[in-house]
MMTF fields as JSON, N, C-alpha, C and O atoms, coordinates in Angstrom:
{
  "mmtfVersion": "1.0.0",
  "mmtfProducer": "UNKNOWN",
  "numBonds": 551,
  "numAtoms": 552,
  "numGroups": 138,
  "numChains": 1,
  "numModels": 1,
  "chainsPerModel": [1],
  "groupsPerChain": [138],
  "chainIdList": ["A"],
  "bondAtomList": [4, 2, 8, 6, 12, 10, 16, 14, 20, 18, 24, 22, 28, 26, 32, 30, 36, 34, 40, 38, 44, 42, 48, 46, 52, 50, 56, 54, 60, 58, 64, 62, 68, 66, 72, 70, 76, 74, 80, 78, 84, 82, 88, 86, 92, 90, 96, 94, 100, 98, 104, 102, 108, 106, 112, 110, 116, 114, 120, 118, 124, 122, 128, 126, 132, 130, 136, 134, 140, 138, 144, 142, 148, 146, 152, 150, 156, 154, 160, 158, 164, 162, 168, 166, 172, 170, 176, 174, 180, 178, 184, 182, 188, 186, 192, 190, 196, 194, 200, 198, 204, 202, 208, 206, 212, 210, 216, 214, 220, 218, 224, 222, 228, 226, 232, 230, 236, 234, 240, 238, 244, 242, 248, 246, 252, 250, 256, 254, 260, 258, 264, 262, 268, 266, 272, 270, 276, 274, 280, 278, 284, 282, 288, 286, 292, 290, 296, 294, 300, 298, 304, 302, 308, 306, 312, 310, 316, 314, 320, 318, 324, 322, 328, 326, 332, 330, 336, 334, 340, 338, 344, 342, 348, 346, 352, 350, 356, 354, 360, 358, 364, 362, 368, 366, 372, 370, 376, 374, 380, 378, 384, 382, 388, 386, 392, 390, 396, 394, 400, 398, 404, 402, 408, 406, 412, 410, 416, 414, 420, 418, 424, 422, 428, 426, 432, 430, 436, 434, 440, 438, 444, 442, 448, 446, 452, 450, 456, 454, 460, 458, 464, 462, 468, 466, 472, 470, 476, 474, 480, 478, 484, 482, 488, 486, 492, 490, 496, 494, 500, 498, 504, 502, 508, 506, 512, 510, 516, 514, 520, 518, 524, 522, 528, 526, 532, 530, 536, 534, 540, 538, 544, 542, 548, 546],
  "bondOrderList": [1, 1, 1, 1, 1, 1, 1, 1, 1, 1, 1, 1, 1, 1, 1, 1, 1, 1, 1, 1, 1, 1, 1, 1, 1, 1, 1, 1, 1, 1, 1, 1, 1, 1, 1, 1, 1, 1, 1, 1, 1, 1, 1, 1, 1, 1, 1, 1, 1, 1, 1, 1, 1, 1, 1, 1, 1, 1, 1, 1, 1, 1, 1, 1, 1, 1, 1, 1, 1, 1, 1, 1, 1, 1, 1, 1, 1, 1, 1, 1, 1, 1, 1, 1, 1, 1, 1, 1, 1, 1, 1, 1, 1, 1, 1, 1, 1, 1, 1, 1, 1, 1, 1, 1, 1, 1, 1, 1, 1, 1, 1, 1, 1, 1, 1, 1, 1, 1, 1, 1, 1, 1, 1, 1, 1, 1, 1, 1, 1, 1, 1, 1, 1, 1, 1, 1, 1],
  "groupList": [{"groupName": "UNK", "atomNameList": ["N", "CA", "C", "O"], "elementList": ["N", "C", "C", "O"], "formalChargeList": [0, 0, 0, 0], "bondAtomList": [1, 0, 2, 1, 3, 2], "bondOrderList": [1, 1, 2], "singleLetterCode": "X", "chemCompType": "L-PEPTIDE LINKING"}],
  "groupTypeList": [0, 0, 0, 0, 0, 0, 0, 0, 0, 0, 0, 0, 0, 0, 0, 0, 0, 0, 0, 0, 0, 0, 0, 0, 0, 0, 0, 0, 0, 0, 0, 0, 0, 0, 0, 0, 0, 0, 0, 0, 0, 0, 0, 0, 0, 0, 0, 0, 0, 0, 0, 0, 0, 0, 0, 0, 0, 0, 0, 0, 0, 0, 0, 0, 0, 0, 0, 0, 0, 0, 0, 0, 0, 0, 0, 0, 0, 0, 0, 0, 0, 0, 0, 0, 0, 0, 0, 0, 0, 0, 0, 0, 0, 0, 0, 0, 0, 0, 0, 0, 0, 0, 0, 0, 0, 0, 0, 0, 0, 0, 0, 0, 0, 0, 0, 0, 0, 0, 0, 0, 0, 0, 0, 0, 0, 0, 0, 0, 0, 0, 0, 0, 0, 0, 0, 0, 0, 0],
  "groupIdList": [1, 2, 3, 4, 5, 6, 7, 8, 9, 10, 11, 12, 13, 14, 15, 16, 17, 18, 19, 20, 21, 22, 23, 24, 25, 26, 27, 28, 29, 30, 31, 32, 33, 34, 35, 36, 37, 38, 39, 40, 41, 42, 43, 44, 45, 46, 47, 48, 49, 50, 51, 52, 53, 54, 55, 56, 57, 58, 59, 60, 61, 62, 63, 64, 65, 66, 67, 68, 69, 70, 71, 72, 73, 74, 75, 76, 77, 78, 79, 80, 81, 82, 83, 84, 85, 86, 87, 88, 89, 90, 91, 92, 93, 94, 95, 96, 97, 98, 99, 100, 101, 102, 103, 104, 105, 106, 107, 108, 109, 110, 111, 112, 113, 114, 115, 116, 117, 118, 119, 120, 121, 122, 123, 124, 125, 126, 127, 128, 129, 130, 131, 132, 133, 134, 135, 136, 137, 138],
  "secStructList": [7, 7, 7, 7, 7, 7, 1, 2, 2, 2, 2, 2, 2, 2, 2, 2, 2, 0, 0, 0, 0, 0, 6, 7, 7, 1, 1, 1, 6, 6, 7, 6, 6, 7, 7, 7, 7, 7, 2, 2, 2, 2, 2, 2, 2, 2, 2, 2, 2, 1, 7, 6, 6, 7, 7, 7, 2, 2, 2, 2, 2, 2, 2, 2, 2, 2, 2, 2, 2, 2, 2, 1, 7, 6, 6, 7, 6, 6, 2, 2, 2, 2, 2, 2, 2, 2, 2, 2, 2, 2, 2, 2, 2, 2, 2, 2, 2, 6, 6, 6, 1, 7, 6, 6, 7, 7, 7, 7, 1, 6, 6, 2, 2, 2, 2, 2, 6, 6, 3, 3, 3, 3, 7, 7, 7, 1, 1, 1, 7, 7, 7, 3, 3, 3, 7, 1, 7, 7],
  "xCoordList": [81.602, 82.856, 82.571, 81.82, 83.2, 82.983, 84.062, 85.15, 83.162, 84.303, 85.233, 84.738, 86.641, 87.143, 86.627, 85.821, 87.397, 87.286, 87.076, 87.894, 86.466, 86.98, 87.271, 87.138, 87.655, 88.712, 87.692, 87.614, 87.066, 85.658, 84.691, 84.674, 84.049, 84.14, 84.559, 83.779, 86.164, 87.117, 86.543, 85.716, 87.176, 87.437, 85.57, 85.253, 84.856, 83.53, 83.143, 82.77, 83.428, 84.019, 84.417, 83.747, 86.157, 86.818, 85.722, 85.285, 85.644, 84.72, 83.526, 82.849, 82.777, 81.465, 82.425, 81.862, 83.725, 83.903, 84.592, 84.276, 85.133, 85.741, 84.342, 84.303, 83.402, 81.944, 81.567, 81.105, 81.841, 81.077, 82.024, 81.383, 83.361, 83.87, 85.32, 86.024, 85.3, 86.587, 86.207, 87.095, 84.761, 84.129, 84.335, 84.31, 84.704, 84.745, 85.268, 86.299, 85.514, 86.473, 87.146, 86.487, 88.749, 89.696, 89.514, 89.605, 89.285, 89.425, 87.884, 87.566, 86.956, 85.328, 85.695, 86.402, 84.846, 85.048, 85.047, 85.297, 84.591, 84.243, 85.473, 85.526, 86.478, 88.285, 88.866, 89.201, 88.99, 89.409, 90.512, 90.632, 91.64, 92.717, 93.53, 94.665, 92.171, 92.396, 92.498, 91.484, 93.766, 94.357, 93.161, 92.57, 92.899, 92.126, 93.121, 94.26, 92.291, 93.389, 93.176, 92.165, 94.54, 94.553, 93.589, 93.445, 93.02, 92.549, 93.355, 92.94, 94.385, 95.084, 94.582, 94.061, 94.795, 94.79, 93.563, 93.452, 92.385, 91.12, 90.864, 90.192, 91.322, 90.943, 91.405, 90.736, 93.095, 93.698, 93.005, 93.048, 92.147, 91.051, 90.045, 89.89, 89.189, 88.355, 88.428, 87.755, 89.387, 90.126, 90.331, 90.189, 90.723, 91.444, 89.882, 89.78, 88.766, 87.762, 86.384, 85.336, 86.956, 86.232, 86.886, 87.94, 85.724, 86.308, 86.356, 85.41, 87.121, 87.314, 85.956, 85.686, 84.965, 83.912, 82.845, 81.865, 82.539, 81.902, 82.169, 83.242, 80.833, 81.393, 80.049, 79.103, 80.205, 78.817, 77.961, 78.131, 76.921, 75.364, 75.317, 75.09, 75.481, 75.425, 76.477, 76.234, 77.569, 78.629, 77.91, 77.613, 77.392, 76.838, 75.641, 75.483, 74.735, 73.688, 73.49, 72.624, 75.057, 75.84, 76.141, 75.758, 76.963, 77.591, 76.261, 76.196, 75.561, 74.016, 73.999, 74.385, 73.556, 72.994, 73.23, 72.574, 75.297, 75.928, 75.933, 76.394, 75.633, 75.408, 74.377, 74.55, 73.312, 72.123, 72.092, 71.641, 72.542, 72.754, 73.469, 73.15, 74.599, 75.412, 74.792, 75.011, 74.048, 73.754, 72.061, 71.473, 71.749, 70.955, 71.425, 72.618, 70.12, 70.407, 71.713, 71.655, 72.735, 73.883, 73.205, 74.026, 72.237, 71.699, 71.061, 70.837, 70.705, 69.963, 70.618, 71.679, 69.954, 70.908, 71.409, 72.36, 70.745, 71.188, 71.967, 72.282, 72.317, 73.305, 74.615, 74.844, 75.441, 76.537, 76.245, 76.848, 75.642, 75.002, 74.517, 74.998, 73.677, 73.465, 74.226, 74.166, 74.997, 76.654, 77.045, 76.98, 77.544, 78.744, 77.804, 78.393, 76.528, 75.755, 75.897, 75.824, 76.077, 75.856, 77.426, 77.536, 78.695, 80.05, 80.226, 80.941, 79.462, 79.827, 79.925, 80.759, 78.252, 77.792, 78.532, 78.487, 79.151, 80.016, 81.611, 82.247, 82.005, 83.268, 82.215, 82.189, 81.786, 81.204, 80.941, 81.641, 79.864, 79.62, 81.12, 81.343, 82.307, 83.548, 84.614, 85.113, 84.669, 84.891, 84.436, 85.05, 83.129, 82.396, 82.902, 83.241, 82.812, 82.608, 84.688, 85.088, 85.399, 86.428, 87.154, 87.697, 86.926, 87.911, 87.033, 87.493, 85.556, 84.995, 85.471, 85.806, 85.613, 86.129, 87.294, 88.15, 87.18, 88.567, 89.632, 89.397, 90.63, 92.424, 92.353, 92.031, 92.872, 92.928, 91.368, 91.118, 90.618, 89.5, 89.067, 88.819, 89.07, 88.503, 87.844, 87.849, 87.177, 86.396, 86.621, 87.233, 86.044, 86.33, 85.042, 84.006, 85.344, 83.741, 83.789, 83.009, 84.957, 85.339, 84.603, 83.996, 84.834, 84.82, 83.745, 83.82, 82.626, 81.637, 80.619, 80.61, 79.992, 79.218, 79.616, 79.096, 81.311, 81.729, 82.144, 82.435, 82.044, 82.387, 81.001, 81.024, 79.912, 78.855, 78.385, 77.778, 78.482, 77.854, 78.017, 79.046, 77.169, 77.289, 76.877, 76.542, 77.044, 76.358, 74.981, 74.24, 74.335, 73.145, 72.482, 71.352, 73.708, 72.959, 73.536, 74.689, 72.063, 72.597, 72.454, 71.925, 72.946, 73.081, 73.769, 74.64, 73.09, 73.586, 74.513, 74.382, 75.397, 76.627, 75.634, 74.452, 76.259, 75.702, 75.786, 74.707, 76.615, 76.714, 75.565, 75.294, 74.84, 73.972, 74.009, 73.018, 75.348, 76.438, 75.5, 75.386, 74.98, 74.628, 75.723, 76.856, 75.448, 77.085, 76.258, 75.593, 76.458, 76.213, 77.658, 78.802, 77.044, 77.823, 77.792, 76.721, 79.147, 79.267, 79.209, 80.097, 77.603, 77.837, 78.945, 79.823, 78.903, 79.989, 79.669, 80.418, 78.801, 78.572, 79.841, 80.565, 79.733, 80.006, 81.539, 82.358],
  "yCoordList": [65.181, 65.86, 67.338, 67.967, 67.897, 69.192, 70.551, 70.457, 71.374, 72.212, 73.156, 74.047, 73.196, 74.157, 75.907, 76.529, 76.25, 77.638, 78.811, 79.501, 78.748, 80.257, 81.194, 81.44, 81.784, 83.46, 84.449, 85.427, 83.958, 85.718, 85.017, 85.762, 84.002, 83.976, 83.975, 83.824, 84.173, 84.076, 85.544, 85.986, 86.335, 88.151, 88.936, 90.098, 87.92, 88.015, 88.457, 89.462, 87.093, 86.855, 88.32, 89.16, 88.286, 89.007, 90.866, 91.438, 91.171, 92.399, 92.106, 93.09, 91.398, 90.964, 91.264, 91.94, 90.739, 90.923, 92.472, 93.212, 92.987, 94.268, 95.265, 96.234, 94.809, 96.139, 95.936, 96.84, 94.501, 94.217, 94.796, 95.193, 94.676, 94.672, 96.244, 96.835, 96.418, 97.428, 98.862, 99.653, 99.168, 100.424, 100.995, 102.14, 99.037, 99.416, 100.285, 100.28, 101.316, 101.996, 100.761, 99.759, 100.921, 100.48, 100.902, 102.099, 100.08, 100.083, 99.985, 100.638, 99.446, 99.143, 97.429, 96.505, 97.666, 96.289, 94.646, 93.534, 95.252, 94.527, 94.111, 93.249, 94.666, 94.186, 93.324, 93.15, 92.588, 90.985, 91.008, 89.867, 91.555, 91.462, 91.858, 91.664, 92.58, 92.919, 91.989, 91.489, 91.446, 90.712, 90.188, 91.07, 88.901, 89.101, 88.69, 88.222, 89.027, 88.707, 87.594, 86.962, 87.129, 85.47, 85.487, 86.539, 84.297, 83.842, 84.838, 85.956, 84.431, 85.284, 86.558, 87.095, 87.255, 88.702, 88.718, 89.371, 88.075, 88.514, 88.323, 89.182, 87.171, 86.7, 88.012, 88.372, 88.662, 89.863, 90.578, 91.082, 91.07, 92.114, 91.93, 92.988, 90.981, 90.992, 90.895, 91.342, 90.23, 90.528, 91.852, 92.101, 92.511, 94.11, 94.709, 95.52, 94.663, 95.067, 94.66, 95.209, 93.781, 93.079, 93.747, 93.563, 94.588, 95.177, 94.404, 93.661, 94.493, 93.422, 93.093, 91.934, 94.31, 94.086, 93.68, 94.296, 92.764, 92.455, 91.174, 91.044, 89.726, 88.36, 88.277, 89.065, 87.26, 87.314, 86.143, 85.266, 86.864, 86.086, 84.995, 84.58, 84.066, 82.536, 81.729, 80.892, 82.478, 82.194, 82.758, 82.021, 84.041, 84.202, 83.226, 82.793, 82.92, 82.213, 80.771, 80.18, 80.35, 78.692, 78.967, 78.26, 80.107, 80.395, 80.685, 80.012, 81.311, 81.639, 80.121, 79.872, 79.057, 78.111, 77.215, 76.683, 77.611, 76.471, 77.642, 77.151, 78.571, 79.152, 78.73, 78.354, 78.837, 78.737, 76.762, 76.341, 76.237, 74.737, 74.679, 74.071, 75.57, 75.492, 76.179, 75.9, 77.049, 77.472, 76.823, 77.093, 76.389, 75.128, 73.93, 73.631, 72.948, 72.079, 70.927, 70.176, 70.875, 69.804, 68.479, 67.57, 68.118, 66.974, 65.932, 64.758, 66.988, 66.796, 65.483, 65.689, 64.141, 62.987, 63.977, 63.623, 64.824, 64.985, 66.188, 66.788, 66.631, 67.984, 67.766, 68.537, 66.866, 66.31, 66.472, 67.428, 65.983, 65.781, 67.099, 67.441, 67.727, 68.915, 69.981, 70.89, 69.721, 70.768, 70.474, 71.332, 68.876, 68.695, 69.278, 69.808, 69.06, 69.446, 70.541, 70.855, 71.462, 72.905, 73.443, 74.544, 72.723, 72.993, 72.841, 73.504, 71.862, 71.187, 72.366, 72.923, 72.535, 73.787, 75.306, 76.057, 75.706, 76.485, 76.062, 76.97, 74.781, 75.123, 75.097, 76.143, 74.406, 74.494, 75.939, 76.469, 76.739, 78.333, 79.024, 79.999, 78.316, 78.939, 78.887, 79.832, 77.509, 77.527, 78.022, 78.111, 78.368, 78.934, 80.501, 80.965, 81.173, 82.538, 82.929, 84.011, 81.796, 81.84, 83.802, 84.627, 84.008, 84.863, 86.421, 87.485, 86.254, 88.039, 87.812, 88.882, 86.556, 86.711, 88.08, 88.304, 88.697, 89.368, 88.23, 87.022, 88.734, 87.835, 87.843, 88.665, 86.347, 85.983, 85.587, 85.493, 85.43, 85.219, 83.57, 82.859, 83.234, 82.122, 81.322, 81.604, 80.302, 80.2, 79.024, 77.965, 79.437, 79.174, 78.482, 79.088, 76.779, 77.079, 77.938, 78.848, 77.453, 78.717, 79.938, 80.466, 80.445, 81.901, 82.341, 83.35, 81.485, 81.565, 82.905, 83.941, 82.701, 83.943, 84.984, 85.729, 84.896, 87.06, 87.345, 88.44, 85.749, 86.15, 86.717, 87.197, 86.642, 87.215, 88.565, 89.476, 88.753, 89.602, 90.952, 91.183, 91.759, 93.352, 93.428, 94.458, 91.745, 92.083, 92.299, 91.456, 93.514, 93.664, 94.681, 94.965, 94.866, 95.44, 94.424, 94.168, 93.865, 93.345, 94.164, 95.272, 93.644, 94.671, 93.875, 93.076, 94.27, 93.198, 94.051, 95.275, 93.463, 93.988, 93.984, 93.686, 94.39, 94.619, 93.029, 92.656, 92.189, 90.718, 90.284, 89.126, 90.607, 90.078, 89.141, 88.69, 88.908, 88.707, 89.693, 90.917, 88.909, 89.684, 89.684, 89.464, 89.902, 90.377, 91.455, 92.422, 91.067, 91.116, 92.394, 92.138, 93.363, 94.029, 94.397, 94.507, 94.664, 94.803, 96.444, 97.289, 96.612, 97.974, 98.857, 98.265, 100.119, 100.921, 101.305, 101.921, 100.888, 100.741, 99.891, 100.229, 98.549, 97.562, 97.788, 97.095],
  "zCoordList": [-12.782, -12.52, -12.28, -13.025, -11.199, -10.476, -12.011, -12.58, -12.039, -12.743, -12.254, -11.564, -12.462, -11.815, -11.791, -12.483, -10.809, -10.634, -11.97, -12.578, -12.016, -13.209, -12.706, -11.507, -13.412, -13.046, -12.743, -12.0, -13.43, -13.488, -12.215, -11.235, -12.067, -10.673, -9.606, -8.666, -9.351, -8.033, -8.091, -7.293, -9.297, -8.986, -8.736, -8.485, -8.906, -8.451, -7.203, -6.599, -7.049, -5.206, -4.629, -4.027, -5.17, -4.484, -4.459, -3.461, -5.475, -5.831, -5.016, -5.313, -4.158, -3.569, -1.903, -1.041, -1.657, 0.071, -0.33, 0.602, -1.003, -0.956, -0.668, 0.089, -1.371, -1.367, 0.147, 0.842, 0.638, 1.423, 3.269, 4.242, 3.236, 4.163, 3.664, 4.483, 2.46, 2.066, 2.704, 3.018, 2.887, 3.511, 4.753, 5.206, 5.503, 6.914, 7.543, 6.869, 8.533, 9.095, 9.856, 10.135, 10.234, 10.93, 12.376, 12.646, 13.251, 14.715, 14.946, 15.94, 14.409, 15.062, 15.576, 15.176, 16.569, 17.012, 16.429, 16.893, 15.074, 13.81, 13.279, 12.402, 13.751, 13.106, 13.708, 14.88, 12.439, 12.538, 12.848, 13.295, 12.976, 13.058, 14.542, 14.978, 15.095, 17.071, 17.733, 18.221, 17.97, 19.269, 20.498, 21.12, 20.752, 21.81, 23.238, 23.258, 24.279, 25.74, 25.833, 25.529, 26.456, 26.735, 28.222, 28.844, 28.643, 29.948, 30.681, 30.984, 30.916, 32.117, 32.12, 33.098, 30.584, 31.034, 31.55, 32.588, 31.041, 31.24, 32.485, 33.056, 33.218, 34.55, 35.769, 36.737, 35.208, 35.777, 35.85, 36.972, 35.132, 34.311, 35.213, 35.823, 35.636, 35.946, 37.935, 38.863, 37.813, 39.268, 40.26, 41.457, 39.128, 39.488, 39.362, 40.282, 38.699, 38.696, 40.258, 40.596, 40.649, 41.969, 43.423, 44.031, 43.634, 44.864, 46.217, 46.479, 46.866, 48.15, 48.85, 49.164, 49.129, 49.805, 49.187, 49.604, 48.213, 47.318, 46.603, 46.014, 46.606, 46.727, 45.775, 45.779, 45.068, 44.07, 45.068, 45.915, 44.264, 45.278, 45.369, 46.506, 44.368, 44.726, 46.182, 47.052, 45.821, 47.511, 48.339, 49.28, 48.396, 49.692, 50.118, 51.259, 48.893, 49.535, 50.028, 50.673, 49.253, 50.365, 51.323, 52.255, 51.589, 53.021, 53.974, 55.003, 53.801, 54.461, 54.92, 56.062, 54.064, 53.741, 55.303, 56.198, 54.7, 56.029, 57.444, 58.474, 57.504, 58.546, 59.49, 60.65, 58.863, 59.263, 59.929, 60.995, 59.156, 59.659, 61.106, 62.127, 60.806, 61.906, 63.249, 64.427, 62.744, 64.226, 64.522, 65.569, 63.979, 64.577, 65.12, 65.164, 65.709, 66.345, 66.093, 65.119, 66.938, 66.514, 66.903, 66.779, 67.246, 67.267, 66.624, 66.92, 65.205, 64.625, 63.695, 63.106, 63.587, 62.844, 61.049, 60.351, 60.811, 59.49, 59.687, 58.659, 60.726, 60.627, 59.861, 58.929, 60.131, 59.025, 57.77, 57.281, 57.139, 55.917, 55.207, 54.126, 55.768, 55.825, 55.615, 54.787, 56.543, 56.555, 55.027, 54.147, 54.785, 54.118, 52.522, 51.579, 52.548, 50.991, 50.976, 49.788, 51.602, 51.733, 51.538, 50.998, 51.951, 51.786, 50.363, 49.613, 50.103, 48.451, 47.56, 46.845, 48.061, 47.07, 47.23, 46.256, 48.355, 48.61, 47.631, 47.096, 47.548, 46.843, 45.151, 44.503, 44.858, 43.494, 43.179, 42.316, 43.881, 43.46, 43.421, 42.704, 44.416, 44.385, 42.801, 42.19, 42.53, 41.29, 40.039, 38.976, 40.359, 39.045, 38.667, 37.578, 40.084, 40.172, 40.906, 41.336, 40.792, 41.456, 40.685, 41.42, 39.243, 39.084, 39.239, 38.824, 39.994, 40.413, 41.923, 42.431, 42.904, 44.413, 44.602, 43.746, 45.534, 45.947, 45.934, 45.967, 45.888, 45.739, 47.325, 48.183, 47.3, 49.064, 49.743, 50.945, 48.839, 49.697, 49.681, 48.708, 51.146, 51.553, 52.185, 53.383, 51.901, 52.947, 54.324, 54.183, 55.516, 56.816, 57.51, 57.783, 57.806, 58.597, 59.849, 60.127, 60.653, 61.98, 62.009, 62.941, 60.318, 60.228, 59.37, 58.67, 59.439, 58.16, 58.503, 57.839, 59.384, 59.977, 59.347, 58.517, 60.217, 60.213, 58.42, 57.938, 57.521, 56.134, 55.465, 54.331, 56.155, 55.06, 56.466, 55.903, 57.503, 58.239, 57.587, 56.951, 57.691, 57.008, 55.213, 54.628, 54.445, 53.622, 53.462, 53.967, 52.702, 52.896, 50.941, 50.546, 50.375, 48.959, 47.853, 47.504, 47.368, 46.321, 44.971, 45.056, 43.543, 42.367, 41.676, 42.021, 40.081, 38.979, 37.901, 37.9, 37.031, 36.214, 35.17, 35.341, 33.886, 32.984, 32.538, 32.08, 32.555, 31.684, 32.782, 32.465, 33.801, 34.452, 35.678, 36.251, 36.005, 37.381, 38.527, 38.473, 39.396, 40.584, 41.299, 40.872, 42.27, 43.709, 44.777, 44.403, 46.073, 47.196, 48.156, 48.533, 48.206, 48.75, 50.042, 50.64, 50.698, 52.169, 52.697, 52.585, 53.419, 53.435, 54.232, 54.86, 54.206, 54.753, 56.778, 57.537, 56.979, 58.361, 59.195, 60.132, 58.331, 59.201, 58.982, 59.586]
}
């Protein structure tokens, strides 16, 4: 049979988290009690932070991918195939990376070329997110 609680060990306790956490200053990131942002806000957040001319590296390097297919041979028996693995991987990198895209951005096979032309600097965030930027020439 387990023994109950004693008193002089609860206020043990309590005297062991007061030394341990009563010191803290109020407002270190260490406070339990700071609200975190829901998805939304964060997704808003990170949205408003993604500048239009700027698509993270993995989309660009599907879109490359189906470029490069496309403007090769249409004869080729596996060009279909080819295409459609390379689209796949274009909506997949899209869903992953859907909330650093600019708002409104989509993709076109029509329009695949002129969506990556002029990118040419790539550069990584601090969480380690690369992204492919469109220089100021083009």
């Amino acid at each position: 049979m387990r023994h109950p609680r004693r008193p002089e060990d609860v206020s043990q306790r309590h005297r062991d988290h007061i030394k341990k956490y009563g010191k803290m200053p109020l407002g270190l990131p260490s406070d339990l009690n700071r609200k975190k942002p829901s998805q939304l806000e964060d997704r808003f957040a990170k949205m408003r932070l993604t500048p239009s001319d700027e698509i993270p590296l993995p989309v660009y390097t599907n879109i490359k991918k189906a470029v490069d297919i496309m403007s090769g041979p249409k004869e080729a028996s596996s060009y279909l195939d080819d295409l459609e693995r390379a689209e796949y991987g274009i909506r997949v990198a899209t869903k992953v990376y859907r909330s650093y895209l600019p708002p409104g951005w989509k993709y076109d096979r029509e329009t695949a070329s002129s969506l990556i032309s002029g990118y040419d600097k790539i550069y990584t965030t601090e969480d380690g997110k690369k992204f492919i930027m469109r220089s100021l020439a083009s």
